[in-house]
Amino acid sequence: MSETKINKKVVQENLKSMSIVDDGDEVAQDYQYVVDLEKKGIAQTNQEAQRRVDLLIHASNENFAAASTCLGQWHLIGHYVPKDIESAILFFKHAEKLGDALAMVELAYIGLKGLSSTISNEQGLDYLKKSVDLNHPEAIYASALHILENNPEAALNLLMHNYQQNQHENSLKTCIEHSAFDQNVVNQKLEEIAQHDSYASALLAFQYFQQGNDKKAFHYAQKSQEQNNPYGCYVRALMEEKNPKSDPDVVHEFLIKAAQLGHIDASYWAAAQNLRKADEMKEGAKQQELKQQAFKFFEYAALNHYIPAQYSYAQCLRTGIGTEKNFEHGVQWLERAAQNNNADAQFELAMLIAVEHPQHLALLQAAANNRHVQAMLCMAVHEQQKEQFGQALQWLDLAKDADSAWAYYLLAQMYGNGQGVEADPKQRVVLLTQAAERGDVDAYFELYQAYSQGLGIRKNKKNAVKYLDLAKQNQHIEACAIELYG
């Protein structure tokens, strides 16, 4: 760990400037201070982020195991520090030597998932056994997953036991999500637990909701939300949203309640609804309140690794929605979302980078591979410019499957020019018509030309006038010139 040591004098100055009390275990206070700050929100400046890192490094250097584990987790996801699994392993191993069970679990996951050559599968199993012996809930959960394929009955019992003994919610959630388990057996076990447990009630409600048993779903969801369980509130929102007779405001109320109680999916959904509501009203205090609440919900979901929220949170920071504008910090969150394969973030970053930058094309292609339609179209244009017409056609076909008007239009051009295909004026008109049906303005004008000049189709004055009028209504420059001078 010597490579990670920092100037302690600087750390002490940081502590002094933040008025940390000196009573008790100073290192534990440093760690808890960072934990409390993280609960309040993400660091808004590089300086603030570095302070949090410095405090944890200081605590880690003083052999405070939880700080080392936290730094390892931050390196796994690139939170304030470079995303680097080998650095994460160094911190986890340091914490493991100090007896930290969670660090052992993290090392077990890395070994069992083959994420690094540094830790073998066998070593991963050893770490898992050590952490299970310490009765760590995450270790018990990982152990259940490890035996699930060969012994689903034992895995189910272990997951149920882990929830009942340790309130490990993912254990219970896995019971209803994994196809290896007999869901009738799962339901019976859940109904027993649900008699006195609001989270089990919520899971059971969701299970019945998916199975179409609305009566039982409502019973358990209502029971759970009355006990202020966030998941129960979320299921009630889902049920109200499904019901065509429901009041949208009731859906929103349950979502807000679930979000305020800490449900991650609900936080993202409620934030998106808040922004829609804000867009529909005049500027004022209420609109700003909705935006600020949306920002906080996006932040919470982003902090809890909800990837779509990471992109939305980045956009709020970049444009100043519900918070002060912080473009640099927003780009950092875009980068994080892009690293997590969010197509919108990958495309947005590509647009921020100069075309000649090597990362521009890499990000664009990554977004296109993740089904981002605009990225597919950009890749098609790129391949056209390189005269790689076969590749361009493949990208356009994919974008066409996503119902992109521009994809139909660009395909029409390729059929018209014989690029990668044999020139086919009739197919060009077919594709232009499909583009026009989807609202492409250039397609309107080119169909006017086709019908007025008989290009790939018989002349038809009525259709020519129809498409010219559509092009004019949409301010097509050449069409408007015909209106003025024709």
mmCIF file of N, CA and C in Angstrom, residues 2 42 48 64 81 118 122 125 142 152 156 194 212 265 321 335 337 355 394 417 460 467 479 486:
data_model
loop_
_atom_site.group_PDB
_atom_site.id
_atom_site.type_symbol
_atom_site.label_atom_id
_atom_site.label_comp_id
_atom_site.label_asym_id
_atom_site.label_seq_id
_atom_site.Cartn_x
_atom_site.Cartn_y
_atom_site.Cartn_z
ATOM 1 N N SER A 2 2.171 1.117 -0.020
ATOM 2 C CA SER A 2 3.014 2.309 0.076
ATOM 3 C C SER A 2 2.822 3.245 -1.100
ATOM 4 N N ILE A 42 -23.167 13.592 -4.366
ATOM 5 C CA ILE A 42 -21.876 13.442 -5.027
ATOM 6 C C ILE A 42 -21.093 14.741 -4.922
ATOM 7 N N GLU A 48 -13.409 18.915 -4.082
ATOM 8 C CA GLU A 48 -14.209 18.241 -3.055
ATOM 9 C C GLU A 48 -14.076 16.726 -3.176
ATOM 10 N N PHE A 64 -7.447 1.291 8.639
ATOM 11 C CA PHE A 64 -8.892 1.238 8.876
ATOM 12 C C PHE A 64 -9.502 0.480 7.699
ATOM 13 N N VAL A 81 -11.966 8.249 -8.706
ATOM 14 C CA VAL A 81 -10.628 7.720 -8.976
ATOM 15 C C VAL A 81 -10.687 6.954 -10.298
ATOM 16 N N THR A 118 -5.150 -11.782 -11.724
ATOM 17 C CA THR A 118 -4.497 -11.710 -10.409
ATOM 18 C C THR A 118 -5.126 -12.671 -9.410
ATOM 19 N N GLU A 122 -10.073 -20.553 -7.956
ATOM 20 C CA GLU A 122 -9.841 -21.255 -6.683
ATOM 21 C C GLU A 122 -9.627 -20.267 -5.546
ATOM 22 N N LEU A 125 -12.906 -18.834 -4.519
ATOM 23 C CA LEU A 125 -13.646 -19.736 -3.633
ATOM 24 C C LEU A 125 -13.105 -19.685 -2.204
ATOM 25 N N ALA A 142 -23.575 -14.739 -2.205
ATOM 26 C CA ALA A 142 -22.692 -15.203 -3.279
ATOM 27 C C ALA A 142 -22.555 -16.721 -3.255
ATOM 28 N N PRO A 152 -30.416 -26.219 -6.699
ATOM 29 C CA PRO A 152 -31.326 -25.082 -6.528
ATOM 30 C C PRO A 152 -32.111 -25.110 -5.216
ATOM 31 N N LEU A 156 -32.044 -22.080 -2.628
ATOM 32 C CA LEU A 156 -33.262 -21.379 -2.213
ATOM 33 C C LEU A 156 -33.344 -21.285 -0.690
ATOM 34 N N ALA A 194 -44.411 -12.949 4.591
ATOM 35 C CA ALA A 194 -45.141 -11.692 4.359
ATOM 36 C C ALA A 194 -46.132 -11.361 5.466
ATOM 37 N N GLY A 212 -50.571 -11.661 -13.202
ATOM 38 C CA GLY A 212 -51.910 -11.214 -13.563
ATOM 39 C C GLY A 212 -52.948 -11.394 -12.480
ATOM 40 N N ASP A 265 -35.353 2.461 -8.763
ATOM 41 C CA ASP A 265 -36.116 2.565 -10.017
ATOM 42 C C ASP A 265 -37.156 3.676 -9.927
ATOM 43 N N ILE A 321 -30.146 21.875 -14.896
ATOM 44 C CA ILE A 321 -31.548 21.565 -14.601
ATOM 45 C C ILE A 321 -31.671 21.161 -13.140
ATOM 46 N N GLU A 335 -19.031 10.346 -18.955
ATOM 47 C CA GLU A 335 -17.975 9.354 -19.160
ATOM 48 C C GLU A 335 -18.262 8.082 -18.372
ATOM 49 N N ALA A 337 -21.251 6.978 -17.379
ATOM 50 C CA ALA A 337 -22.382 6.287 -18.007
ATOM 51 C C ALA A 337 -21.939 5.597 -19.293
ATOM 52 N N VAL A 355 -14.026 15.469 -34.403
ATOM 53 C CA VAL A 355 -14.165 14.323 -35.307
ATOM 54 C C VAL A 355 -12.839 13.600 -35.504
ATOM 55 N N GLN A 394 -25.577 -1.840 -44.115
ATOM 56 C CA GLN A 394 -25.883 -2.605 -42.902
ATOM 57 C C GLN A 394 -26.356 -1.694 -41.775
ATOM 58 N N ASN A 417 -28.382 6.254 -56.401
ATOM 59 C CA ASN A 417 -27.021 6.443 -56.918
ATOM 60 C C ASN A 417 -26.305 5.132 -57.224
ATOM 61 N N ASN A 460 -47.472 12.322 -61.979
ATOM 62 C CA ASN A 460 -48.782 12.470 -61.345
ATOM 63 C C ASN A 460 -48.830 13.858 -60.724
ATOM 64 N N TYR A 467 -46.983 16.609 -52.390
ATOM 65 C CA TYR A 467 -45.682 16.546 -51.712
ATOM 66 C C TYR A 467 -44.981 17.900 -51.706
ATOM 67 N N ALA A 479 -38.364 24.074 -51.837
ATOM 68 C CA ALA A 479 -39.814 24.078 -52.053
ATOM 69 C C ALA A 479 -40.368 25.484 -51.904
ATOM 70 N N GLY A 486 -41.851 30.117 -58.662
ATOM 71 C CA GLY A 486 -42.334 29.191 -59.663
ATOM 72 C C GLY A 486 -43.580 29.675 -60.376
#
